[in-house]
Short mmCIF file of C-alpha atoms and ligand atoms in Angstrom, two decimals:
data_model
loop_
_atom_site.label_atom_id
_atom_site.label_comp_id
_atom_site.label_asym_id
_atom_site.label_seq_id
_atom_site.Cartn_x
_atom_site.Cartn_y
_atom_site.Cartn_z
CA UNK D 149 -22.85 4.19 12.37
CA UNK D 150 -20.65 1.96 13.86
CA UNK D 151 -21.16 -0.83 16.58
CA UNK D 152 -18.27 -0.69 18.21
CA UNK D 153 -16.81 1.92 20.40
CA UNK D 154 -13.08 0.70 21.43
CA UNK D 155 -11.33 -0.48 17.89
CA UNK D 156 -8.95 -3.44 19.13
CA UNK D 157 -9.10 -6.23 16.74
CA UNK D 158 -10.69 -7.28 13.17
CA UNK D 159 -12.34 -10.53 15.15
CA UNK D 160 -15.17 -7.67 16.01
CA UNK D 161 -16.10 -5.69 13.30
CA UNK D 162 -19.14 -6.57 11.50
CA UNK D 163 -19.45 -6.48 7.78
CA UNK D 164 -21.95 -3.21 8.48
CA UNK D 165 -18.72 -1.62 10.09
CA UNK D 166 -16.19 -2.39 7.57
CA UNK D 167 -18.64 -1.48 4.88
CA UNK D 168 -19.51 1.80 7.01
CA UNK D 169 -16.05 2.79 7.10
CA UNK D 170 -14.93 2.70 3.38
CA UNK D 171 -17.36 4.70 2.41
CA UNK D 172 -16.44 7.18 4.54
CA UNK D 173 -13.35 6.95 3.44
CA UNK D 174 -14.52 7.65 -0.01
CA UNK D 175 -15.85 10.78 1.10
CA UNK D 176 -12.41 11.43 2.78
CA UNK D 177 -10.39 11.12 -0.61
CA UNK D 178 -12.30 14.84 -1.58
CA UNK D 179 -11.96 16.59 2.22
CA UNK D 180 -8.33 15.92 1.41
CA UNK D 181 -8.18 17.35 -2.28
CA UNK D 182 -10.24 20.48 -0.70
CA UNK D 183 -7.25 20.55 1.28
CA UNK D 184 -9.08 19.51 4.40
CA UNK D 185 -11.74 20.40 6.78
CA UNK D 186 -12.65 21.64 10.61
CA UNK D 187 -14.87 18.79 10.96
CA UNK D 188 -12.63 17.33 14.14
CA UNK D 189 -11.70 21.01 15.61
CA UNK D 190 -11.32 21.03 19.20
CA UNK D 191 -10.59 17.49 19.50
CA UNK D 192 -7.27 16.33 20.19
CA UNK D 193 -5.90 12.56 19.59
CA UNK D 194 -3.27 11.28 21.95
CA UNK D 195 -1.32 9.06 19.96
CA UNK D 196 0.98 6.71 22.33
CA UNK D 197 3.62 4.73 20.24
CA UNK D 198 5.55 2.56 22.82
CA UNK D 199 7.15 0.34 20.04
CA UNK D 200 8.78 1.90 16.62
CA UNK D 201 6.81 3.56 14.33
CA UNK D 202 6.92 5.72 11.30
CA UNK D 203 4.18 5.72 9.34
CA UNK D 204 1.40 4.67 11.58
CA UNK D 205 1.63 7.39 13.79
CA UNK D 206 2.61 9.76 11.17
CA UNK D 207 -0.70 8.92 8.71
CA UNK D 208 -3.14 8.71 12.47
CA UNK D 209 -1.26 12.66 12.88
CA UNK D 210 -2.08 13.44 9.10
CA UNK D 211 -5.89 12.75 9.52
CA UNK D 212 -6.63 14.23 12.95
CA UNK D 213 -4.94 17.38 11.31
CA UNK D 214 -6.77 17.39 7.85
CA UNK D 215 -10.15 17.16 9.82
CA UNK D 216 -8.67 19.83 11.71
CA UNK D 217 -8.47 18.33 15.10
CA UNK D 218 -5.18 18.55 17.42
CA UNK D 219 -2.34 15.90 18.22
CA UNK D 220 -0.48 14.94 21.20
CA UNK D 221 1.93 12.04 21.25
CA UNK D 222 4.11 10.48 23.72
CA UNK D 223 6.90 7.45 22.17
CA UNK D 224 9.23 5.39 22.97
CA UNK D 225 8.32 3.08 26.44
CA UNK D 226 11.46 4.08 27.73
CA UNK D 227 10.51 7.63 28.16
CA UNK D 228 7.37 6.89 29.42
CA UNK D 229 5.69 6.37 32.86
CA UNK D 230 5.18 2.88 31.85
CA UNK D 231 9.01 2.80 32.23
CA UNK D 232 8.81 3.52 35.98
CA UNK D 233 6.36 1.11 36.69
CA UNK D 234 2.61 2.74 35.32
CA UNK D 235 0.21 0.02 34.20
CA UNK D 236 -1.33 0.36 30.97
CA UNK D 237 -4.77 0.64 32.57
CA UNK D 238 -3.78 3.94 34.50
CA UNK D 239 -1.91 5.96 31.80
CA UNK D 240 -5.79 4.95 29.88
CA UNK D 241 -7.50 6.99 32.89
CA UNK D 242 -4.64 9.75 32.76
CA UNK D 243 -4.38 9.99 29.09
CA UNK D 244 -8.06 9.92 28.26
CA UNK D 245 -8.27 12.77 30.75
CA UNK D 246 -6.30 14.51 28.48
CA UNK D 247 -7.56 13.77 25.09
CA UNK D 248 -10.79 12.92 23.24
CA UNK D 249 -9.29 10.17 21.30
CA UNK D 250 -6.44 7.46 21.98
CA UNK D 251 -4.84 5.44 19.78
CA UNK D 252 -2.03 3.16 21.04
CA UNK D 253 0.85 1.11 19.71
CA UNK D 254 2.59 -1.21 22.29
CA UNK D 255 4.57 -4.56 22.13
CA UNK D 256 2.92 -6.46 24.15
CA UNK D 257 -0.39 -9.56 22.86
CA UNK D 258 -3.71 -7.75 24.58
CA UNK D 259 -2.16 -4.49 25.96
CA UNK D 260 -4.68 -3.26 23.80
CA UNK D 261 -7.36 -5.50 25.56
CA UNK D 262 -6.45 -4.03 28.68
CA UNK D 263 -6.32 -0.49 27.22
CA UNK D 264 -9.90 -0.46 25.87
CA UNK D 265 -11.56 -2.42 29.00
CA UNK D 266 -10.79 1.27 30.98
CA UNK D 267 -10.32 3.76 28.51
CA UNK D 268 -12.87 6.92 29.71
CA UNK D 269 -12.53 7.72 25.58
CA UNK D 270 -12.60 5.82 22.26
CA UNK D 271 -9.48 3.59 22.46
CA UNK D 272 -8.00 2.41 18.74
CA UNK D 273 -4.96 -0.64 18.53
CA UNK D 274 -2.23 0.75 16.62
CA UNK D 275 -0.91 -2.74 16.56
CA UNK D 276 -0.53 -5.09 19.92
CA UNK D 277 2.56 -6.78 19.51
CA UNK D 278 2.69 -10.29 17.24
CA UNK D 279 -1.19 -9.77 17.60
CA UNK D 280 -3.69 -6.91 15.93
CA UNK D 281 -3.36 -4.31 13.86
CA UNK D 282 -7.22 -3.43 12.59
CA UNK D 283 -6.71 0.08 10.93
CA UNK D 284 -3.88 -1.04 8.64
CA UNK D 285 -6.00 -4.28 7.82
CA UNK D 286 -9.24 -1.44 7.23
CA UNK D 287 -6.49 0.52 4.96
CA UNK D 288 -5.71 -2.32 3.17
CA UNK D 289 -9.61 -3.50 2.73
CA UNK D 290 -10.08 0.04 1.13
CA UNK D 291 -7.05 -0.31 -1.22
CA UNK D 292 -8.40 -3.68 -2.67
CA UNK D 293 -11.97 -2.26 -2.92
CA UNK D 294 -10.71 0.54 -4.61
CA UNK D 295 -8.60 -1.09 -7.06
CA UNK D 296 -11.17 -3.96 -8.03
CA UNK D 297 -14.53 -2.60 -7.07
CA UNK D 298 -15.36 -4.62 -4.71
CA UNK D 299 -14.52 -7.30 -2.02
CA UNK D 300 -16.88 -10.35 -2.72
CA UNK D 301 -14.70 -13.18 -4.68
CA UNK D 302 -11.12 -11.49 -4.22
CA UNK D 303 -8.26 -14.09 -4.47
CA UNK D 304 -5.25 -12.70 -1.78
CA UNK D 305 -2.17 -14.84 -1.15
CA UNK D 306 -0.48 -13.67 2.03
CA UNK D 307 3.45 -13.91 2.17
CA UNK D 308 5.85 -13.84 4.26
CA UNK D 309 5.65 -13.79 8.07
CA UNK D 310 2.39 -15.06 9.04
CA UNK D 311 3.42 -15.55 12.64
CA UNK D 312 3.98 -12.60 13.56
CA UNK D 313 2.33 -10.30 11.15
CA UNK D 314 -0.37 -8.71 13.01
CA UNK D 315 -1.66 -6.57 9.16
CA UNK D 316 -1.97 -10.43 8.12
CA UNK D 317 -4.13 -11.56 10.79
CA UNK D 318 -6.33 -8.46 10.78
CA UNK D 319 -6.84 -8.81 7.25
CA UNK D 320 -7.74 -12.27 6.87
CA UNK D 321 -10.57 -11.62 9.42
CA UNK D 322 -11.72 -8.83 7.49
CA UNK D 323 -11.86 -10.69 4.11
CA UNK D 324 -13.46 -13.24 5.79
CA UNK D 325 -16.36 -10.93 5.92
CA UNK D 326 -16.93 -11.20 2.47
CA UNK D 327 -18.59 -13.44 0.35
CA UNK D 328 -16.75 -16.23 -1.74
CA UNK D 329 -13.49 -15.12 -1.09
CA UNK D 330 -10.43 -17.36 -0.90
CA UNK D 331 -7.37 -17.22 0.66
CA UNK D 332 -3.88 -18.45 0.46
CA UNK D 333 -0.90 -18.56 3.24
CA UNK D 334 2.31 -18.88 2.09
CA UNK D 335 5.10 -18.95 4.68
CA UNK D 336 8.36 -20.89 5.94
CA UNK D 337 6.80 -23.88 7.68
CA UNK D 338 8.34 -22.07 11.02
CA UNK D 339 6.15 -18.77 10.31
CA UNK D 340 2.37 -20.12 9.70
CA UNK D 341 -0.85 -18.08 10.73
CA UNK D 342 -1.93 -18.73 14.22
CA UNK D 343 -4.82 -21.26 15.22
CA UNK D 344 -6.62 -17.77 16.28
CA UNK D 345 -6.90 -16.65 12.96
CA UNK D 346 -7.70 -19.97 11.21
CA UNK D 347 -10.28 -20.70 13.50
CA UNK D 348 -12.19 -17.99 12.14
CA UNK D 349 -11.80 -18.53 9.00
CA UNK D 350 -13.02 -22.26 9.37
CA UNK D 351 -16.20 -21.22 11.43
CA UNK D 352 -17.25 -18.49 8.61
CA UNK D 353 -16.61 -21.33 5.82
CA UNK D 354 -13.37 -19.06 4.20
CA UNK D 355 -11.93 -21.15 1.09
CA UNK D 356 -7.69 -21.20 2.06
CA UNK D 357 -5.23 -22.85 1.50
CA UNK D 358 -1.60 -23.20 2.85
CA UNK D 359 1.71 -23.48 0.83
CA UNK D 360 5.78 -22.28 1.15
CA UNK D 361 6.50 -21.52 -2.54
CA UNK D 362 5.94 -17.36 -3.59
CA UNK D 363 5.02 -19.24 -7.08
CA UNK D 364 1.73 -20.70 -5.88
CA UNK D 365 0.24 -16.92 -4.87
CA UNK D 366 1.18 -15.11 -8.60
CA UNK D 367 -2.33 -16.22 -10.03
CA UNK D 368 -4.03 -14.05 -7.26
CA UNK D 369 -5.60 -10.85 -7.45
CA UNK D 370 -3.63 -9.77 -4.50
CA UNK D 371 -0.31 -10.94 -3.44
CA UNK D 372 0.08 -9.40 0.01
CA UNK D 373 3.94 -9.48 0.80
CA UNK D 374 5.24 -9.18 4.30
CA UNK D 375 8.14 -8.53 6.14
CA UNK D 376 9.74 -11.22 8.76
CA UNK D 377 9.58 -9.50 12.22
CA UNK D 378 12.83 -9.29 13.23
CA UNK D 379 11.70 -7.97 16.73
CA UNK D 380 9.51 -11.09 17.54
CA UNK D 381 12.51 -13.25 17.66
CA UNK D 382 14.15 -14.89 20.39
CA UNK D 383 16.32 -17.06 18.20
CA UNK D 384 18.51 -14.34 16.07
CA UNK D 385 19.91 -16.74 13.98
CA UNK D 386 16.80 -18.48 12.96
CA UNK D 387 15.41 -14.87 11.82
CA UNK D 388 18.68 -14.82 9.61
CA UNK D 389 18.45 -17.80 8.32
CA UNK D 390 14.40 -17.31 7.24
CA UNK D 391 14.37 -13.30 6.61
CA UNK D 392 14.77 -13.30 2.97
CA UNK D 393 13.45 -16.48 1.74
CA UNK D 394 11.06 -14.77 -0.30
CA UNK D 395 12.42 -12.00 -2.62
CA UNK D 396 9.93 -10.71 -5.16
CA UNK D 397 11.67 -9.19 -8.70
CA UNK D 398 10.08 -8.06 -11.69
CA UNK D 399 10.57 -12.04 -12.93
CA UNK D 400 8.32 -13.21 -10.97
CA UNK D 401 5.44 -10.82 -12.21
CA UNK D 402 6.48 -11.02 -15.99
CA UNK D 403 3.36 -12.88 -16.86
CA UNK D 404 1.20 -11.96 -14.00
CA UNK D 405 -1.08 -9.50 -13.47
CA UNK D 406 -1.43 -9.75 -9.43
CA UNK D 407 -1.42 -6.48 -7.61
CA UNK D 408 0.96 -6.30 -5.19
CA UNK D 409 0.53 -4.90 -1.16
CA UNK D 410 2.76 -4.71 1.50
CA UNK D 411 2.10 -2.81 4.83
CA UNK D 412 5.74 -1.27 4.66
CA UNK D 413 8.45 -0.87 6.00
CA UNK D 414 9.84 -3.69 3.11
CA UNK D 415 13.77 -5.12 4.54
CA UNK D 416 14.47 -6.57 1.17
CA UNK D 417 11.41 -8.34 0.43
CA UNK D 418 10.16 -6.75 -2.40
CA UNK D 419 12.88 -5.49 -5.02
CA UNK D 420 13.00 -1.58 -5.52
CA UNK D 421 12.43 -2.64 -9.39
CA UNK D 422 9.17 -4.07 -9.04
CA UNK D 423 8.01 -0.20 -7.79
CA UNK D 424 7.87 1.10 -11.35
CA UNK D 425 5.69 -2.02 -12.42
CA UNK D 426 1.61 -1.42 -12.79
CA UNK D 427 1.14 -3.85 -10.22
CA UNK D 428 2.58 -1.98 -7.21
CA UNK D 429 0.16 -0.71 -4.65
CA UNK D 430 2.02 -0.66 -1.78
CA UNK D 431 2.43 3.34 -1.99
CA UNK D 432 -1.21 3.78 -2.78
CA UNK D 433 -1.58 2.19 0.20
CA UNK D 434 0.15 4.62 2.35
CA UNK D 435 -2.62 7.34 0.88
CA UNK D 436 -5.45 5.34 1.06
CA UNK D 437 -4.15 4.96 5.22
CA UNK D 438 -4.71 8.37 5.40
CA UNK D 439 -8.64 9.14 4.42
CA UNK D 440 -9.37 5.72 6.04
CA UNK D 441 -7.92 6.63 9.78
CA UNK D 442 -9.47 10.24 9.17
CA UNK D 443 -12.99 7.91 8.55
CA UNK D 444 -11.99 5.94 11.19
CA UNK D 445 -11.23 9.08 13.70
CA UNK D 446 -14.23 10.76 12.64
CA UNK D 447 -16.87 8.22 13.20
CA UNK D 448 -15.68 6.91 16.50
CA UNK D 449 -16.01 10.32 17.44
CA UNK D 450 -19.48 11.03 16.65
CA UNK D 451 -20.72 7.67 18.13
C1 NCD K 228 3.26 -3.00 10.09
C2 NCD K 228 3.19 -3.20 11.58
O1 NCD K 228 3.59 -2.31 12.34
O2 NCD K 228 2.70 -4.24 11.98
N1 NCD K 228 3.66 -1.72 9.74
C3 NCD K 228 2.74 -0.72 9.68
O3 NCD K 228 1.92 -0.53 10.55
N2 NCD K 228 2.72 0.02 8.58
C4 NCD K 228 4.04 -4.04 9.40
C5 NCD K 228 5.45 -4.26 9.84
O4 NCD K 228 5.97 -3.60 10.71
O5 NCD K 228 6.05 -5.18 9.26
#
Protein backbone atom coordinates (compact mmCIF):
# COMPACT_ATOMS: atom_id res chain seq x y z
CA UNK A 1 0.00 0.00 0.00
CA UNK A 2 1.05 3.25 -0.56
CA UNK A 3 0.66 6.55 1.52
CA UNK A 4 0.40 8.83 -0.90
CA UNK A 5 -2.25 9.46 -3.40
CA UNK A 6 -0.96 12.44 -5.83
CA UNK A 7 2.88 11.38 -6.87
CA UNK A 8 4.62 14.96 -7.21
CA UNK A 9 7.99 14.83 -5.72
CA UNK A 10 10.63 12.28 -4.02
CA UNK A 11 10.65 14.86 -0.78
CA UNK A 12 7.31 12.63 0.12
CA UNK A 13 7.71 9.19 -0.32
CA UNK A 14 8.48 7.17 2.61
CA UNK A 15 10.97 4.39 2.61
CA UNK A 16 7.61 1.94 3.00
CA UNK A 17 6.60 3.49 -0.48
CA UNK A 18 9.73 3.23 -2.34
CA UNK A 19 10.25 -0.21 -0.93
CA UNK A 20 6.42 -0.98 -1.84
CA UNK A 21 6.93 -0.05 -5.27
CA UNK A 22 10.02 -2.12 -6.38
CA UNK A 23 8.65 -4.98 -5.46
CA UNK A 24 5.93 -4.54 -7.45
CA UNK A 25 7.92 -3.89 -9.99
CA UNK A 26 9.54 -7.19 -9.58
CA UNK A 27 6.38 -8.78 -10.07
CA UNK A 28 5.96 -6.55 -13.22
CA UNK A 29 9.25 -7.90 -14.95
CA UNK A 30 7.01 -11.53 -15.40
CA UNK A 31 3.34 -9.74 -16.41
CA UNK A 32 5.58 -8.41 -19.15
CA UNK A 33 7.39 -11.75 -20.25
CA UNK A 34 3.63 -13.32 -20.11
CA UNK A 35 3.21 -10.72 -22.56
CA UNK A 36 1.00 -8.70 -20.27
CA UNK A 37 -2.16 -8.66 -18.38
CA UNK A 38 -5.96 -7.07 -18.06
CA UNK A 39 -5.22 -6.11 -14.64
CA UNK A 40 -5.82 -2.10 -15.56
CA UNK A 41 -8.80 -2.81 -18.23
CA UNK A 42 -11.24 -0.16 -18.36
CA UNK A 43 -9.03 2.41 -17.06
CA UNK A 44 -7.67 4.95 -19.18
CA UNK A 45 -4.46 7.29 -18.34
CA UNK A 46 -4.45 10.78 -19.74
CA UNK A 47 -1.01 11.48 -20.29
CA UNK A 48 -0.47 15.47 -20.83
CA UNK A 49 3.15 16.25 -22.11
CA UNK A 50 3.30 20.12 -22.43
CA UNK A 51 7.19 20.12 -22.73
CA UNK A 52 9.22 17.51 -25.14
CA UNK A 53 9.16 14.12 -24.51
CA UNK A 54 10.03 10.80 -25.93
CA UNK A 55 10.48 8.28 -23.74
CA UNK A 56 8.58 9.29 -20.71
CA UNK A 57 5.42 9.36 -22.24
CA UNK A 58 6.17 6.56 -24.49
CA UNK A 59 7.29 3.95 -21.39
CA UNK A 60 3.91 5.68 -19.01
CA UNK A 61 1.84 4.46 -22.69
CA UNK A 62 3.78 1.02 -22.64
CA UNK A 63 2.59 0.13 -19.03
CA UNK A 64 -1.02 1.36 -19.01
CA UNK A 65 -1.20 -0.90 -22.22
CA UNK A 66 0.63 -4.10 -20.88
CA UNK A 67 -1.79 -3.99 -17.81
CA UNK A 68 -4.27 -3.60 -20.37
CA UNK A 69 -5.68 -0.27 -19.54
CA UNK A 70 -6.35 2.60 -22.29
CA UNK A 71 -4.31 5.88 -23.21
CA UNK A 72 -5.21 9.30 -24.09
CA UNK A 73 -2.64 12.02 -24.56
CA UNK A 74 -2.69 15.56 -25.41
CA UNK A 75 1.22 17.39 -26.22
CA UNK A 76 2.72 20.12 -27.03
CA UNK A 77 1.35 23.51 -24.82
CA UNK A 78 0.90 25.14 -27.93
CA UNK A 79 -1.91 22.99 -29.01
CA UNK A 80 -3.43 22.99 -25.90
CA UNK A 81 -6.14 25.00 -24.01
CA UNK A 82 -3.45 26.11 -21.76
CA UNK A 83 -2.36 28.01 -24.91
CA UNK A 84 -5.54 30.14 -24.92
CA UNK A 85 -5.41 31.01 -21.53
CA UNK A 86 -6.71 27.54 -19.32
CA UNK A 87 -5.08 27.33 -15.91
CA UNK A 88 -3.51 24.23 -14.98
CA UNK A 89 -6.01 23.75 -12.14
CA UNK A 90 -9.06 23.60 -14.64
CA UNK A 91 -7.74 21.33 -17.45
CA UNK A 92 -7.08 18.94 -13.75
CA UNK A 93 -11.06 19.15 -13.25
CA UNK A 94 -11.67 18.67 -17.14
CA UNK A 95 -9.13 16.06 -17.69
CA UNK A 96 -9.76 13.98 -14.61
CA UNK A 97 -13.35 13.99 -15.83
CA UNK A 98 -12.11 12.21 -18.54
CA UNK A 99 -9.69 9.74 -17.29
CA UNK A 100 -8.96 7.59 -14.22
CA UNK A 101 -5.38 8.45 -14.11
CA UNK A 102 -3.23 11.69 -15.01
CA UNK A 103 0.13 11.98 -15.40
CA UNK A 104 1.60 15.36 -16.47
CA UNK A 105 4.79 16.82 -17.86
CA UNK A 106 4.97 20.70 -17.94
CA UNK A 107 7.81 23.35 -17.81
CA UNK A 108 6.98 25.18 -15.28
CA UNK A 109 8.66 24.69 -10.90
CA UNK A 110 5.20 23.45 -8.99
CA UNK A 111 2.74 23.18 -11.96
CA UNK A 112 2.66 19.90 -10.63
CA UNK A 113 1.87 21.31 -7.07
CA UNK A 114 -0.95 23.02 -8.45
CA UNK A 115 -2.03 20.01 -10.54
CA UNK A 116 -2.32 17.55 -7.62
CA UNK A 117 -3.92 20.18 -4.99
CA UNK A 118 -7.32 19.76 -7.51
CA UNK A 119 -6.93 16.78 -9.38
CA UNK A 120 -10.59 14.73 -8.87
CA UNK A 121 -8.03 11.52 -9.82
CA UNK A 122 -4.53 10.26 -8.93
CA UNK A 123 -2.23 12.99 -10.35
CA UNK A 124 1.65 11.70 -11.17
CA UNK A 125 4.71 14.57 -12.10
CA UNK A 126 6.15 13.58 -15.26
CA UNK A 127 8.79 16.11 -14.49
CA UNK A 128 7.97 19.98 -13.36
CA UNK A 129 10.36 21.96 -15.08
CA UNK A 130 14.17 22.46 -13.43
CA UNK A 131 12.26 20.79 -10.42
CA UNK A 132 10.84 16.92 -9.95
CA UNK A 133 10.83 14.10 -11.74
CA UNK A 134 9.87 11.09 -9.05
CA UNK A 135 9.08 8.11 -11.46
CA UNK A 136 12.36 8.34 -13.36
CA UNK A 137 14.21 8.75 -9.89
CA UNK A 138 11.77 5.34 -8.72
CA UNK A 139 13.13 3.77 -12.22
CA UNK A 140 16.42 4.48 -11.45
CA UNK A 141 16.11 3.23 -7.57
CA UNK A 142 14.91 -0.13 -9.16
CA UNK A 143 17.84 -0.32 -11.66
CA UNK A 144 20.48 0.05 -8.79
CA UNK A 145 18.56 -2.42 -6.56
CA UNK A 146 18.48 -4.71 -9.23
CA UNK A 147 21.95 -4.59 -10.27
CA UNK A 148 23.51 -4.69 -6.62
CA UNK A 149 20.84 -6.20 -4.47
CA UNK A 150 20.12 -3.73 -2.55
CA UNK A 151 20.13 0.06 -1.66
CA UNK A 152 21.70 0.35 1.92
CA UNK A 153 25.58 1.53 1.50
CA UNK A 154 25.44 2.36 -2.40
CA UNK A 155 28.19 4.88 -3.42
CA UNK A 156 26.46 7.23 -6.55
CA UNK A 157 28.37 10.19 -7.96
CA UNK A 158 25.98 12.45 -9.82
CA UNK A 159 27.37 14.32 -12.99
CA UNK A 160 26.67 16.74 -14.92
CA UNK A 161 23.86 19.30 -14.56
CA UNK A 162 22.83 19.35 -11.09
CA UNK A 163 20.92 22.59 -11.48
CA UNK A 164 18.64 21.76 -13.48
CA UNK A 165 18.38 18.05 -13.47
CA UNK A 166 15.16 17.31 -11.95
CA UNK A 167 16.15 12.83 -12.23
CA UNK A 168 19.15 14.21 -9.95
CA UNK A 169 17.20 15.83 -7.37
CA UNK A 170 14.55 13.11 -7.19
CA UNK A 171 17.11 10.63 -6.78
CA UNK A 172 19.19 11.98 -4.19
CA UNK A 173 16.00 12.21 -2.01
CA UNK A 174 15.27 8.77 -2.65
CA UNK A 175 18.77 7.42 -1.73
CA UNK A 176 18.58 9.41 1.09
CA UNK A 177 16.08 6.95 2.30
CA UNK A 178 18.51 4.45 2.71
CA UNK A 179 20.82 3.57 5.19
CA UNK A 180 24.65 4.49 5.03
CA UNK A 181 24.62 5.66 1.73
CA UNK A 182 26.91 8.37 0.37
CA UNK A 183 26.76 10.66 -2.19
CA UNK A 184 28.86 12.69 -4.48
CA UNK A 185 27.97 15.95 -6.77
CA UNK A 186 30.08 16.67 -9.37
CA UNK A 187 29.24 19.69 -11.53
CA UNK A 188 30.66 23.05 -13.15
CA UNK A 189 30.71 25.35 -10.14
CA UNK A 190 27.75 27.29 -12.21
CA UNK A 191 25.48 23.96 -12.18
CA UNK A 192 25.45 22.74 -8.32
CA UNK A 193 22.36 20.93 -6.64
CA UNK A 194 19.91 23.30 -5.18
CA UNK A 195 19.75 24.26 -1.33
CA UNK A 196 16.24 22.23 -1.63
CA UNK A 197 17.82 19.14 -2.19
CA UNK A 198 20.83 19.50 0.17
CA UNK A 199 18.76 20.45 2.86
CA UNK A 200 17.42 17.13 2.94
CA UNK A 201 20.11 15.41 2.71
CA UNK A 202 21.72 17.32 5.77
CA UNK A 203 18.53 16.83 8.00
CA UNK A 204 18.49 12.84 7.25
CA UNK A 205 22.44 12.79 8.09
CA UNK A 206 23.32 11.70 4.04
CA UNK A 207 27.30 11.33 3.78
CA UNK A 208 28.10 13.81 0.30
CA UNK A 209 30.35 15.40 -0.92
CA UNK A 210 30.85 18.06 -3.71
CA UNK A 211 33.60 18.20 -6.46
CA UNK A 212 34.03 19.43 -10.51
CA UNK A 213 36.43 16.70 -11.74
CA UNK A 214 34.44 13.33 -13.56
CA UNK A 215 37.77 11.58 -11.97
CA UNK A 216 36.68 11.90 -8.36
CA UNK A 217 33.13 9.79 -9.08
CA UNK A 218 34.99 6.52 -11.05
CA UNK A 219 35.49 4.71 -7.58
CA UNK A 220 31.61 4.67 -7.16
CA UNK A 221 29.24 2.03 -7.57
CA UNK A 222 27.14 4.30 -9.64
CA UNK A 223 28.25 7.10 -11.74
CA UNK A 224 24.99 8.79 -12.70
CA UNK A 225 25.80 10.99 -15.86
CA UNK A 226 23.57 13.82 -16.92
CA UNK A 227 22.85 15.94 -19.60
CA UNK A 228 23.19 20.00 -19.35
CA UNK A 229 19.62 21.37 -19.94
CA UNK A 230 19.89 23.30 -22.73
CA UNK A 231 16.20 24.52 -22.29
CA UNK A 232 16.79 25.98 -18.72
CA UNK A 233 19.05 28.57 -20.08
CA UNK A 234 18.68 32.11 -20.42
CA UNK A 235 22.31 32.74 -21.21
CA UNK A 236 22.91 30.59 -24.63
CA UNK A 237 26.34 31.10 -24.64
CA UNK A 238 27.07 30.09 -21.14
CA UNK A 239 25.20 26.62 -21.99
CA UNK A 240 27.86 26.42 -24.89
CA UNK A 241 30.53 27.15 -23.17
CA UNK A 242 29.61 24.42 -20.09
CA UNK A 243 27.59 21.63 -22.25
CA UNK A 244 30.31 19.25 -22.80
CA UNK A 245 32.69 19.68 -20.05
CA UNK A 246 32.27 16.27 -19.07
CA UNK A 247 32.69 13.60 -21.84
CA UNK A 248 32.85 10.04 -20.58
CA UNK A 249 35.03 7.41 -23.07
CA UNK A 250 35.93 4.00 -22.51
CA UNK A 251 39.41 5.64 -20.85
CA UNK A 252 37.96 6.75 -18.22
CA UNK A 253 36.39 3.29 -17.15
CA UNK A 254 39.56 1.19 -18.14
CA UNK A 255 40.26 0.36 -14.56
CA UNK A 256 36.91 0.92 -13.07
CA UNK A 257 34.25 -1.08 -12.44
CA UNK A 258 31.40 1.75 -11.79
CA UNK A 259 28.10 1.14 -13.45
CA UNK A 260 27.09 3.72 -15.40
CA UNK A 261 23.22 5.56 -15.57
CA UNK A 262 21.97 8.23 -17.39
CA UNK A 263 18.22 9.19 -17.66
CA UNK A 264 18.64 9.70 -21.56
CA UNK A 265 18.36 11.54 -23.99
CA UNK A 266 22.63 11.73 -23.80
CA UNK A 267 23.83 15.20 -26.26
CA UNK A 268 27.36 13.97 -26.26
CA UNK A 269 27.93 13.19 -22.78
CA UNK A 270 28.53 9.78 -22.75
CA UNK A 271 30.56 8.35 -25.87
CA UNK A 272 28.56 5.78 -28.09
CA UNK A 273 31.77 3.45 -27.26
CA UNK A 274 31.27 3.16 -23.73
CA UNK A 275 27.61 1.31 -24.76
CA UNK A 276 29.31 -2.00 -25.55
CA UNK A 277 31.23 -1.85 -22.10
CA UNK A 278 29.73 -4.15 -19.01
CA UNK A 279 29.23 -1.14 -17.16
CA UNK A 280 26.43 0.48 -19.21
CA UNK A 281 23.00 0.53 -17.70
CA UNK A 282 21.56 3.29 -19.13
CA UNK A 283 19.40 0.99 -21.64
CA UNK A 284 18.45 -1.33 -18.86
CA UNK A 285 17.18 1.52 -17.52
CA UNK A 286 14.75 2.34 -20.16
CA UNK A 287 13.18 -1.42 -19.38
CA UNK A 288 13.30 -1.32 -15.90
CA UNK A 289 11.03 2.35 -16.56
CA UNK A 290 8.61 0.28 -17.91
CA UNK A 291 7.49 -2.50 -15.08
CA UNK A 292 8.18 0.31 -12.53
CA UNK A 293 5.47 3.00 -14.02
CA UNK A 294 3.16 -0.16 -14.69
CA UNK A 295 3.81 -0.71 -10.51
CA UNK A 296 3.49 2.69 -10.15
CA UNK A 297 0.03 2.95 -12.33
CA UNK A 298 -1.27 -0.02 -10.77
CA UNK A 299 -1.01 0.74 -7.15
CA UNK A 300 -2.16 4.31 -7.26
CA UNK A 301 -5.02 2.85 -8.76
CA UNK A 302 -6.09 0.44 -6.27
CA UNK A 303 -5.51 2.91 -3.34
C1 LIG B 1 14.98 13.47 -18.23
C2 LIG B 1 14.02 14.60 -17.98
O1 LIG B 1 13.07 14.78 -18.75
O2 LIG B 1 14.20 15.28 -16.99
N1 LIG B 1 14.58 12.65 -19.28
C3 LIG B 1 13.70 11.65 -19.04
O3 LIG B 1 12.68 11.80 -18.41
N2 LIG B 1 14.02 10.44 -19.49
C4 LIG B 1 16.38 13.92 -18.38
C5 LIG B 1 16.69 14.93 -19.41
O4 LIG B 1 15.84 15.38 -20.16
O5 LIG B 1 17.87 15.31 -19.46
Amino acid sequence: MLTFRHLTSAHQLLRSDTDFLISVAAEMEKVVAKGGNDALKGKILAALFYEPSTRTRLSFEAAMLRLGGQVITADGLQFSSMYKGETIEDTMMVVGRYADIICMRHPDLGSADKAAAVAPVPFINAGDGPGQHPTQALLDLYTIHKSRGSLEGVTVSFVGDLKFGRTVHSLAVLLSLYEGVSLQFISPKELPLPEKVTKVLDERKVKYSVGEDIREGLESDFLYMTRVQQERFEDKAEYERLKLKYILTPEHLTKSATKVLHPLPRVGEISPAVDALPNALYFQQVSNGVVMRMAILQSMLAS
